[in-house]
C-alpha cells in the first residue's frame, strides 16, 4: 500500500472508531466541534480533508485549526486544490484557521495557539516521528487541562506508524491520549470495510436491482485496491474527477452515517430505538 493510501484509510478508521461528535464544546446550548491539527505533511493533509467532511453536524459549528511550520504555504495549496473551501468558509458553520509555527516542540511557540477554556477537544498530531508526536501530545494535554477549571472531554490522537498493532491497542484512549497508525492488519475484516461494502452494494442496487452482493463486494475490493493500495498522492485529486461511485465514497459514507447516527442518539430528539433501526439497516 502506498503511504498516502495508508494514511487515508488510517484516518477513516480513526474517525469511525472515535467520531468527532463525542467531543463537543457546549456554550449556552450551542455546540461547537473544535479540532486542532498539528502538521501539514501527508498525515496532516489527510486529517484536514477528512475532518472537513466528518466534522459537520446539524445545528453546530465546525472549527479547524491547522498549525505547522509551513501552514501558510499549505493554506494556499489546499485552497487552490479545493476552491469550494472559499464558499464553505463564508458560512457561519465552518471556520478554518492556519497558524504558522516554526517549532511546535517549543513550549512558548505552542502556547500561541488558543488553548483557553479547553478550546481544542479533538487533536491530531503528525509531526514526522512518533517521539515528537508523543512529546507534543503530552504538552497539548497539559495546556488543555491548565486552560479550564473543569475537566473537559477531549481526545489527542498521535500518529505512530512504528508501533505494533498490539501495543497501539494496549494504550488506546488512555487519559485522553490515543495512538493510531500501523493498524492495517485485519482492515479487510474490519466493521468499517463491511459497512462500506454494504453501502456500495446499496448504491449499485439502486440502478441494478439484479446486482449480486458477491460481485459488488468483489468490485468494491478492486476499487479499494486502486484508490487506496495503489493510489499515489499526485494521482489523488485527478483519480476521482468524473468517476463513478467508488470505494472512497463508500468508506466516507460508512464513517459519516455511523457518526451522524451516534450524534442523533446523543444530541437529538430521536429515540434510541429509531437510531438502532437505522443502524441495523446500515449493517
PDB file of C-alpha atoms in Angstrom:
ATOM      1  CA  UNK A   1       0.000   0.000   0.000  1.00  0.00           C
ATOM      2  CA  UNK A   2       1.258   3.492  -0.806  1.00  0.00           C
ATOM      3  CA  UNK A   3       1.959   5.750   2.166  1.00  0.00           C
ATOM      4  CA  UNK A   4      -0.764   8.208   1.162  1.00  0.00           C
ATOM      5  CA  UNK A   5      -3.335   5.444   0.753  1.00  0.00           C
ATOM      6  CA  UNK A   6      -2.388   4.073   4.163  1.00  0.00           C
ATOM      7  CA  UNK A   7      -2.702   7.467   5.816  1.00  0.00           C
ATOM      8  CA  UNK A   8      -6.171   7.994   4.356  1.00  0.00           C
ATOM      9  CA  UNK A   9      -7.570   4.650   5.466  1.00  0.00           C
ATOM     10  CA  UNK A  10      -5.982   5.154   8.915  1.00  0.00           C
ATOM     11  CA  UNK A  11      -7.874   8.458   9.209  1.00  0.00           C
ATOM     12  CA  UNK A  12     -11.128   6.834   8.082  1.00  0.00           C
ATOM     13  CA  UNK A  13     -10.665   4.168  10.719  1.00  0.00           C
ATOM     14  CA  UNK A  14      -9.820   6.714  13.415  1.00  0.00           C
ATOM     15  CA  UNK A  15     -12.899   8.820  12.679  1.00  0.00           C
ATOM     16  CA  UNK A  16     -15.062   5.698  12.565  1.00  0.00           C
ATOM     17  CA  UNK A  17     -13.881   4.368  15.934  1.00  0.00           C
ATOM     18  CA  UNK A  18     -13.625   7.796  17.603  1.00  0.00           C
ATOM     19  CA  UNK A  19     -16.123  10.168  15.961  1.00  0.00           C
ATOM     20  CA  UNK A  20     -15.572  13.891  16.408  1.00  0.00           C
ATOM     21  CA  UNK A  21     -19.093  14.395  17.754  1.00  0.00           C
ATOM     22  CA  UNK A  22     -18.127  12.667  21.022  1.00  0.00           C
ATOM     23  CA  UNK A  23     -16.061  15.725  21.940  1.00  0.00           C
ATOM     24  CA  UNK A  24     -18.192  18.862  21.672  1.00  0.00           C
ATOM     25  CA  UNK A  25     -17.795  22.251  23.273  1.00  0.00           C
ATOM     26  CA  UNK A  26     -21.198  23.385  24.510  1.00  0.00           C
ATOM     27  CA  UNK A  27     -21.736  27.052  25.388  1.00  0.00           C
ATOM     28  CA  UNK A  28     -25.221  28.254  26.306  1.00  0.00           C
ATOM     29  CA  UNK A  29     -26.709  25.329  24.453  1.00  0.00           C
ATOM     30  CA  UNK A  30     -24.682  25.951  21.284  1.00  0.00           C
ATOM     31  CA  UNK A  31     -22.449  23.085  20.146  1.00  0.00           C
ATOM     32  CA  UNK A  32     -19.063  23.550  18.528  1.00  0.00           C
ATOM     33  CA  UNK A  33     -16.527  20.976  17.412  1.00  0.00           C
ATOM     34  CA  UNK A  34     -13.038  22.390  17.820  1.00  0.00           C
ATOM     35  CA  UNK A  35     -10.308  20.454  16.021  1.00  0.00           C
ATOM     36  CA  UNK A  36      -6.578  21.084  16.186  1.00  0.00           C
ATOM     37  CA  UNK A  37      -4.262  19.502  13.603  1.00  0.00           C
ATOM     38  CA  UNK A  38      -0.515  19.783  14.159  1.00  0.00           C
ATOM     39  CA  UNK A  39       1.439  19.073  10.986  1.00  0.00           C
ATOM     40  CA  UNK A  40       0.694  19.531   7.295  1.00  0.00           C
ATOM     41  CA  UNK A  41       2.531  16.597   5.739  1.00  0.00           C
ATOM     42  CA  UNK A  42       0.736  13.603   4.251  1.00  0.00           C
ATOM     43  CA  UNK A  43      -0.984  12.662   7.529  1.00  0.00           C
ATOM     44  CA  UNK A  44      -1.826  16.266   8.395  1.00  0.00           C
ATOM     45  CA  UNK A  45      -3.232  16.822   4.912  1.00  0.00           C
ATOM     46  CA  UNK A  46      -5.309  13.628   5.058  1.00  0.00           C
ATOM     47  CA  UNK A  47      -6.520  14.683   8.523  1.00  0.00           C
ATOM     48  CA  UNK A  48      -7.594  18.115   7.337  1.00  0.00           C
ATOM     49  CA  UNK A  49      -9.525  16.719   4.376  1.00  0.00           C
ATOM     50  CA  UNK A  50     -11.214  14.008   6.455  1.00  0.00           C
ATOM     51  CA  UNK A  51     -12.185  16.309   9.328  1.00  0.00           C
ATOM     52  CA  UNK A  52     -13.777  18.730   6.853  1.00  0.00           C
ATOM     53  CA  UNK A  53     -16.492  16.263   5.912  1.00  0.00           C
ATOM     54  CA  UNK A  54     -16.553  14.165   9.093  1.00  0.00           C
ATOM     55  CA  UNK A  55     -16.865  17.114  11.485  1.00  0.00           C
ATOM     56  CA  UNK A  56     -20.018  18.768  10.144  1.00  0.00           C
ATOM     57  CA  UNK A  57     -23.118  18.058  12.259  1.00  0.00           C
ATOM     58  CA  UNK A  58     -26.625  19.565  12.426  1.00  0.00           C
ATOM     59  CA  UNK A  59     -27.111  22.750  14.443  1.00  0.00           C
ATOM     60  CA  UNK A  60     -23.436  23.036  15.312  1.00  0.00           C
ATOM     61  CA  UNK A  61     -20.258  24.767  14.187  1.00  0.00           C
ATOM     62  CA  UNK A  62     -17.007  23.225  12.997  1.00  0.00           C
ATOM     63  CA  UNK A  63     -13.733  24.985  13.807  1.00  0.00           C
ATOM     64  CA  UNK A  64     -10.500  23.553  12.405  1.00  0.00           C
ATOM     65  CA  UNK A  65      -7.084  24.982  13.259  1.00  0.00           C
ATOM     66  CA  UNK A  66      -4.048  23.624  11.410  1.00  0.00           C
ATOM     67  CA  UNK A  67      -0.633  24.597  12.708  1.00  0.00           C
ATOM     68  CA  UNK A  68       2.722  23.750  11.167  1.00  0.00           C
ATOM     69  CA  UNK A  69       5.984  25.324  10.064  1.00  0.00           C
ATOM     70  CA  UNK A  70       4.568  25.773   6.547  1.00  0.00           C
ATOM     71  CA  UNK A  71       0.900  26.391   7.360  1.00  0.00           C
ATOM     72  CA  UNK A  72       0.688  29.467   5.107  1.00  0.00           C
ATOM     73  CA  UNK A  73       2.017  27.525   2.138  1.00  0.00           C
ATOM     74  CA  UNK A  74      -0.378  24.671   2.888  1.00  0.00           C
ATOM     75  CA  UNK A  75      -3.337  27.063   3.060  1.00  0.00           C
ATOM     76  CA  UNK A  76      -2.510  28.466  -0.362  1.00  0.00           C
ATOM     77  CA  UNK A  77      -2.128  24.994  -1.826  1.00  0.00           C
ATOM     78  CA  UNK A  78      -5.282  23.455  -0.333  1.00  0.00           C
ATOM     79  CA  UNK A  79      -7.465  26.409  -1.385  1.00  0.00           C
ATOM     80  CA  UNK A  80      -6.142  26.123  -4.939  1.00  0.00           C
ATOM     81  CA  UNK A  81      -6.840  22.382  -4.998  1.00  0.00           C
ATOM     82  CA  UNK A  82     -10.223  22.694  -3.270  1.00  0.00           C
ATOM     83  CA  UNK A  83     -11.666  26.048  -4.422  1.00  0.00           C
ATOM     84  CA  UNK A  84     -15.019  25.216  -2.809  1.00  0.00           C
ATOM     85  CA  UNK A  85     -13.355  25.971   0.532  1.00  0.00           C
ATOM     86  CA  UNK A  86     -13.936  29.649  -0.203  1.00  0.00           C
ATOM     87  CA  UNK A  87     -17.688  29.049  -0.164  1.00  0.00           C
ATOM     88  CA  UNK A  88     -17.516  26.828   2.915  1.00  0.00           C
ATOM     89  CA  UNK A  89     -15.598  29.366   4.967  1.00  0.00           C
ATOM     90  CA  UNK A  90     -18.048  32.100   4.050  1.00  0.00           C
ATOM     91  CA  UNK A  91     -20.757  30.277   6.004  1.00  0.00           C
ATOM     92  CA  UNK A  92     -21.234  30.701   9.743  1.00  0.00           C
ATOM     93  CA  UNK A  93     -20.963  26.974  10.368  1.00  0.00           C
ATOM     94  CA  UNK A  94     -17.340  26.412   9.376  1.00  0.00           C
ATOM     95  CA  UNK A  95     -14.205  28.267  10.436  1.00  0.00           C
ATOM     96  CA  UNK A  96     -10.708  27.363   9.193  1.00  0.00           C
ATOM     97  CA  UNK A  97      -7.501  28.786  10.650  1.00  0.00           C
ATOM     98  CA  UNK A  98      -3.910  28.209   9.538  1.00  0.00           C
ATOM     99  CA  UNK A  99      -1.209  29.126  12.021  1.00  0.00           C
ATOM    100  CA  UNK A 100       2.456  29.322  11.055  1.00  0.00           C
ATOM    101  CA  UNK A 101       4.613  27.974  13.898  1.00  0.00           C
ATOM    102  CA  UNK A 102       8.254  27.193  13.207  1.00  0.00           C
ATOM    103  CA  UNK A 103       8.825  24.795  16.094  1.00  0.00           C
ATOM    104  CA  UNK A 104       5.846  23.087  17.720  1.00  0.00           C
ATOM    105  CA  UNK A 105       8.137  21.389  20.246  1.00  0.00           C
ATOM    106  CA  UNK A 106       8.927  24.828  21.665  1.00  0.00           C
ATOM    107  CA  UNK A 107       6.533  25.465  24.542  1.00  0.00           C
ATOM    108  CA  UNK A 108       6.480  29.228  24.021  1.00  0.00           C
ATOM    109  CA  UNK A 109       5.556  28.844  20.340  1.00  0.00           C
ATOM    110  CA  UNK A 110       2.973  26.131  21.045  1.00  0.00           C
ATOM    111  CA  UNK A 111       1.399  28.462  23.606  1.00  0.00           C
ATOM    112  CA  UNK A 112       0.497  30.949  20.873  1.00  0.00           C
ATOM    113  CA  UNK A 113      -2.396  28.641  19.968  1.00  0.00           C
ATOM    114  CA  UNK A 114      -5.751  29.298  21.560  1.00  0.00           C
ATOM    115  CA  UNK A 115      -5.970  26.884  24.487  1.00  0.00           C
ATOM    116  CA  UNK A 116      -8.423  28.979  26.505  1.00  0.00           C
ATOM    117  CA  UNK A 117     -11.302  27.188  28.236  1.00  0.00           C
ATOM    118  CA  UNK A 118     -10.258  23.798  26.923  1.00  0.00           C
ATOM    119  CA  UNK A 119     -10.839  25.105  23.413  1.00  0.00           C
ATOM    120  CA  UNK A 120      -9.448  22.145  21.481  1.00  0.00           C
ATOM    121  CA  UNK A 121     -11.289  18.891  22.103  1.00  0.00           C
ATOM    122  CA  UNK A 122     -10.181  16.756  19.138  1.00  0.00           C
ATOM    123  CA  UNK A 123      -6.487  16.904  18.295  1.00  0.00           C
ATOM    124  CA  UNK A 124      -4.462  15.095  15.629  1.00  0.00           C
ATOM    125  CA  UNK A 125      -0.669  15.271  15.842  1.00  0.00           C
ATOM    126  CA  UNK A 126       1.517  14.191  12.922  1.00  0.00           C
ATOM    127  CA  UNK A 127       4.877  15.950  13.047  1.00  0.00           C
ATOM    128  CA  UNK A 128       7.066  13.395  11.337  1.00  0.00           C
ATOM    129  CA  UNK A 129       8.164  10.933  14.024  1.00  0.00           C
ATOM    130  CA  UNK A 130       6.385   9.236  16.900  1.00  0.00           C
ATOM    131  CA  UNK A 131       8.688  10.540  19.628  1.00  0.00           C
ATOM    132  CA  UNK A 132       7.953  14.136  18.655  1.00  0.00           C
ATOM    133  CA  UNK A 133       4.239  13.357  18.422  1.00  0.00           C
ATOM    134  CA  UNK A 134       4.268  11.866  21.934  1.00  0.00           C
ATOM    135  CA  UNK A 135       6.224  14.806  23.362  1.00  0.00           C
ATOM    136  CA  UNK A 136       3.934  17.432  21.832  1.00  0.00           C
ATOM    137  CA  UNK A 137       0.851  15.358  22.728  1.00  0.00           C
ATOM    138  CA  UNK A 138       1.741  15.482  26.419  1.00  0.00           C
ATOM    139  CA  UNK A 139       2.284  19.251  26.189  1.00  0.00           C
ATOM    140  CA  UNK A 140      -1.045  19.786  24.435  1.00  0.00           C
ATOM    141  CA  UNK A 141      -2.833  17.722  27.078  1.00  0.00           C
ATOM    142  CA  UNK A 142      -1.250  19.777  29.861  1.00  0.00           C
ATOM    143  CA  UNK A 143      -2.281  23.034  28.193  1.00  0.00           C
ATOM    144  CA  UNK A 144      -5.870  21.862  27.708  1.00  0.00           C
ATOM    145  CA  UNK A 145      -6.132  20.897  31.381  1.00  0.00           C
ATOM    146  CA  UNK A 146      -4.468  24.141  32.537  1.00  0.00           C
ATOM    147  CA  UNK A 147      -6.842  26.262  30.472  1.00  0.00           C
ATOM    148  CA  UNK A 148     -10.008  25.405  32.389  1.00  0.00           C
ATOM    149  CA  UNK A 149     -11.200  24.692  35.903  1.00  0.00           C
ATOM    150  CA  UNK A 150     -13.292  21.840  34.575  1.00  0.00           C
ATOM    151  CA  UNK A 151     -12.044  18.564  33.158  1.00  0.00           C
ATOM    152  CA  UNK A 152     -13.199  18.665  29.532  1.00  0.00           C
ATOM    153  CA  UNK A 153     -13.755  15.600  27.419  1.00  0.00           C
ATOM    154  CA  UNK A 154     -11.012  15.577  24.798  1.00  0.00           C
ATOM    155  CA  UNK A 155      -9.029  13.193  22.617  1.00  0.00           C
ATOM    156  CA  UNK A 156      -5.457  13.746  21.454  1.00  0.00           C
ATOM    157  CA  UNK A 157      -4.589  11.411  18.579  1.00  0.00           C
ATOM    158  CA  UNK A 158      -0.876  10.897  17.949  1.00  0.00           C
ATOM    159  CA  UNK A 159       0.279   9.177  14.794  1.00  0.00           C
ATOM    160  CA  UNK A 160       2.750   6.334  15.249  1.00  0.00           C
ATOM    161  CA  UNK A 161       3.462   4.103  12.274  1.00  0.00           C
ATOM    162  CA  UNK A 162       6.297   2.325  14.077  1.00  0.00           C
ATOM    163  CA  UNK A 163       4.321   0.774  16.946  1.00  0.00           C
ATOM    164  CA  UNK A 164       2.927  -2.728  16.686  1.00  0.00           C
ATOM    165  CA  UNK A 165      -0.818  -3.219  16.424  1.00  0.00           C
ATOM    166  CA  UNK A 166      -0.806  -4.951  19.834  1.00  0.00           C
ATOM    167  CA  UNK A 167       0.941  -2.028  21.558  1.00  0.00           C
ATOM    168  CA  UNK A 168      -1.372   0.511  19.919  1.00  0.00           C
ATOM    169  CA  UNK A 169      -4.414  -1.377  21.180  1.00  0.00           C
ATOM    170  CA  UNK A 170      -2.991  -1.592  24.720  1.00  0.00           C
ATOM    171  CA  UNK A 171      -2.549   2.171  25.092  1.00  0.00           C
ATOM    172  CA  UNK A 172      -5.545   3.236  23.009  1.00  0.00           C
ATOM    173  CA  UNK A 173      -7.541   6.097  24.545  1.00  0.00           C
ATOM    174  CA  UNK A 174      -5.839   6.385  27.917  1.00  0.00           C
ATOM    175  CA  UNK A 175      -6.440   9.612  29.835  1.00  0.00           C
ATOM    176  CA  UNK A 176      -7.411  11.460  26.681  1.00  0.00           C
ATOM    177  CA  UNK A 177      -4.425  10.192  24.669  1.00  0.00           C
ATOM    178  CA  UNK A 178      -4.874   7.938  21.663  1.00  0.00           C
ATOM    179  CA  UNK A 179      -2.291   6.403  19.352  1.00  0.00           C
ATOM    180  CA  UNK A 180      -3.177   5.452  15.808  1.00  0.00           C
ATOM    181  CA  UNK A 181      -1.281   4.171  12.827  1.00  0.00           C
ATOM    182  CA  UNK A 182       0.216   0.942  11.531  1.00  0.00           C
ATOM    183  CA  UNK A 183      -3.041  -0.920  12.107  1.00  0.00           C
ATOM    184  CA  UNK A 184      -3.646  -2.081   8.558  1.00  0.00           C
ATOM    185  CA  UNK A 185      -3.504  -5.730   9.564  1.00  0.00           C
ATOM    186  CA  UNK A 186      -7.040  -7.021   9.596  1.00  0.00           C
ATOM    187  CA  UNK A 187      -8.518  -3.956   7.878  1.00  0.00           C
ATOM    188  CA  UNK A 188     -10.161  -6.208   5.275  1.00  0.00           C
ATOM    189  CA  UNK A 189     -12.287  -7.769   8.033  1.00  0.00           C
ATOM    190  CA  UNK A 190     -12.945  -4.547   9.935  1.00  0.00           C
ATOM    191  CA  UNK A 191     -16.541  -3.457  10.516  1.00  0.00           C
ATOM    192  CA  UNK A 192     -15.828  -0.241   8.625  1.00  0.00           C
ATOM    193  CA  UNK A 193     -14.978  -2.183   5.465  1.00  0.00           C
ATOM    194  CA  UNK A 194     -18.072  -4.372   5.803  1.00  0.00           C
ATOM    195  CA  UNK A 195     -20.346  -1.345   6.101  1.00  0.00           C
ATOM    196  CA  UNK A 196     -18.617   0.315   3.150  1.00  0.00           C
ATOM    197  CA  UNK A 197     -19.221  -2.815   1.082  1.00  0.00           C
ATOM    198  CA  UNK A 198     -22.899  -2.751   2.067  1.00  0.00           C
ATOM    199  CA  UNK A 199     -23.197   0.895   1.048  1.00  0.00           C
ATOM    200  CA  UNK A 200     -21.533   0.148  -2.272  1.00  0.00           C
ATOM    201  CA  UNK A 201     -23.997  -2.706  -2.837  1.00  0.00           C
ATOM    202  CA  UNK A 202     -26.939  -0.486  -1.878  1.00  0.00           C
ATOM    203  CA  UNK A 203     -25.883   2.217  -4.326  1.00  0.00           C
ATOM    204  CA  UNK A 204     -25.338  -0.307  -7.120  1.00  0.00           C
ATOM    205  CA  UNK A 205     -28.733  -1.909  -6.445  1.00  0.00           C
ATOM    206  CA  UNK A 206     -30.393   1.463  -6.902  1.00  0.00           C
ATOM    207  CA  UNK A 207     -29.561   1.252 -10.609  1.00  0.00           C
ATOM    208  CA  UNK A 208     -29.446  -2.535 -10.993  1.00  0.00           C
ATOM    209  CA  UNK A 209     -31.944  -4.473  -8.888  1.00  0.00           C
ATOM    210  CA  UNK A 210     -30.399  -7.738 -10.025  1.00  0.00           C
ATOM    211  CA  UNK A 211     -26.979  -6.818  -8.677  1.00  0.00           C
ATOM    212  CA  UNK A 212     -25.132  -9.641  -6.962  1.00  0.00           C
ATOM    213  CA  UNK A 213     -23.859  -8.926  -3.439  1.00  0.00           C
ATOM    214  CA  UNK A 214     -20.820 -11.127  -4.015  1.00  0.00           C
ATOM    215  CA  UNK A 215     -19.985  -9.404  -7.286  1.00  0.00           C
ATOM    216  CA  UNK A 216     -20.459  -5.949  -5.708  1.00  0.00           C
ATOM    217  CA  UNK A 217     -18.133  -6.871  -2.844  1.00  0.00           C
ATOM    218  CA  UNK A 218     -15.511  -8.007  -5.332  1.00  0.00           C
ATOM    219  CA  UNK A 219     -15.947  -4.764  -7.256  1.00  0.00           C
ATOM    220  CA  UNK A 220     -15.563  -2.728  -4.069  1.00  0.00           C
ATOM    221  CA  UNK A 221     -12.387  -4.624  -3.133  1.00  0.00           C
ATOM    222  CA  UNK A 222     -10.926  -3.924  -6.564  1.00  0.00           C
ATOM    223  CA  UNK A 223     -11.796  -0.221  -6.272  1.00  0.00           C
ATOM    224  CA  UNK A 224     -10.234  -0.157  -2.804  1.00  0.00           C
ATOM    225  CA  UNK A 225      -7.063  -1.637  -4.248  1.00  0.00           C
ATOM    226  CA  UNK A 226      -6.935   1.020  -6.978  1.00  0.00           C
ATOM    227  CA  UNK A 227      -7.881   4.008  -4.826  1.00  0.00           C
ATOM    228  CA  UNK A 228      -6.000   3.190  -1.615  1.00  0.00           C
ATOM    229  CA  UNK A 229      -3.418   0.456  -2.054  1.00  0.00           C
ATOM    230  CA  UNK A 230      -2.039   1.711  -5.368  1.00  0.00           C
ATOM    231  CA  UNK A 231      -3.013   5.416  -5.354  1.00  0.00           C
ATOM    232  CA  UNK A 232      -0.150   7.917  -5.048  1.00  0.00           C
ATOM    233  CA  UNK A 233      -0.632  11.409  -3.640  1.00  0.00           C
ATOM    234  CA  UNK A 234      -0.130  13.005  -7.054  1.00  0.00           C
ATOM    235  CA  UNK A 235      -2.960  10.907  -8.500  1.00  0.00           C
ATOM    236  CA  UNK A 236      -5.413  11.501  -5.673  1.00  0.00           C
ATOM    237  CA  UNK A 237      -7.069  14.663  -6.980  1.00  0.00           C
ATOM    238  CA  UNK A 238      -7.421  13.570 -10.595  1.00  0.00           C
ATOM    239  CA  UNK A 239      -8.295   9.941  -9.813  1.00  0.00           C
ATOM    240  CA  UNK A 240     -11.933  10.661  -8.956  1.00  0.00           C
ATOM    241  CA  UNK A 241     -12.819  13.505 -11.326  1.00  0.00           C
ATOM    242  CA  UNK A 242     -15.880  12.332 -13.219  1.00  0.00           C
ATOM    243  CA  UNK A 243     -15.578   8.898 -11.667  1.00  0.00           C
ATOM    244  CA  UNK A 244     -18.427   6.601 -10.758  1.00  0.00           C
ATOM    245  CA  UNK A 245     -19.437   5.935  -7.172  1.00  0.00           C
ATOM    246  CA  UNK A 246     -16.269   4.492  -5.673  1.00  0.00           C
ATOM    247  CA  UNK A 247     -14.619   2.912  -2.655  1.00  0.00           C
ATOM    248  CA  UNK A 248     -13.585   6.307  -1.291  1.00  0.00           C
ATOM    249  CA  UNK A 249     -17.230   7.449  -1.323  1.00  0.00           C
ATOM    250  CA  UNK A 250     -18.469   4.246   0.312  1.00  0.00           C
ATOM    251  CA  UNK A 251     -15.895   4.407   3.100  1.00  0.00           C
ATOM    252  CA  UNK A 252     -16.633   8.097   3.719  1.00  0.00           C
ATOM    253  CA  UNK A 253     -20.359   7.279   3.846  1.00  0.00           C
ATOM    254  CA  UNK A 254     -19.748   4.451   6.311  1.00  0.00           C
ATOM    255  CA  UNK A 255     -17.880   6.852   8.596  1.00  0.00           C
ATOM    256  CA  UNK A 256     -20.358   9.692   8.090  1.00  0.00           C
ATOM    257  CA  UNK A 257     -23.556   7.688   8.571  1.00  0.00           C
ATOM    258  CA  UNK A 258     -22.293   5.946  11.705  1.00  0.00           C
ATOM    259  CA  UNK A 259     -21.121   9.181  13.333  1.00  0.00           C
ATOM    260  CA  UNK A 260     -24.313  11.032  12.384  1.00  0.00           C
ATOM    261  CA  UNK A 261     -26.428   8.272  13.945  1.00  0.00           C
ATOM    262  CA  UNK A 262     -24.332   8.493  17.096  1.00  0.00           C
ATOM    263  CA  UNK A 263     -24.895  12.246  17.089  1.00  0.00           C
ATOM    264  CA  UNK A 264     -28.661  11.690  16.773  1.00  0.00           C
ATOM    265  CA  UNK A 265     -28.714   9.285  19.722  1.00  0.00           C
ATOM    266  CA  UNK A 266     -26.784  11.716  21.937  1.00  0.00           C
ATOM    267  CA  UNK A 267     -27.983  15.172  20.961  1.00  0.00           C
ATOM    268  CA  UNK A 268     -31.276  14.952  19.089  1.00  0.00           C
ATOM    269  CA  UNK A 269     -34.875  14.084  19.876  1.00  0.00           C
ATOM    270  CA  UNK A 270     -34.583  10.743  18.101  1.00  0.00           C
ATOM    271  CA  UNK A 271     -35.234   7.838  20.448  1.00  0.00           C
ATOM    272  CA  UNK A 272     -32.668   5.044  20.710  1.00  0.00           C
ATOM    273  CA  UNK A 273     -34.968   2.516  19.063  1.00  0.00           C
ATOM    274  CA  UNK A 274     -35.258   4.619  15.903  1.00  0.00           C
ATOM    275  CA  UNK A 275     -31.492   5.083  15.762  1.00  0.00           C
ATOM    276  CA  UNK A 276     -30.904   1.360  16.293  1.00  0.00           C
ATOM    277  CA  UNK A 277     -33.293   0.523  13.445  1.00  0.00           C
ATOM    278  CA  UNK A 278     -31.339   2.800  11.122  1.00  0.00           C
ATOM    279  CA  UNK A 279     -28.036   1.341  12.281  1.00  0.00           C
ATOM    280  CA  UNK A 280     -29.308  -2.190  11.657  1.00  0.00           C
ATOM    281  CA  UNK A 281     -30.264  -1.111   8.139  1.00  0.00           C
ATOM    282  CA  UNK A 282     -26.691   0.080   7.520  1.00  0.00           C
ATOM    283  CA  UNK A 283     -25.320  -3.202   8.837  1.00  0.00           C
TER     284      UNK A 283
END
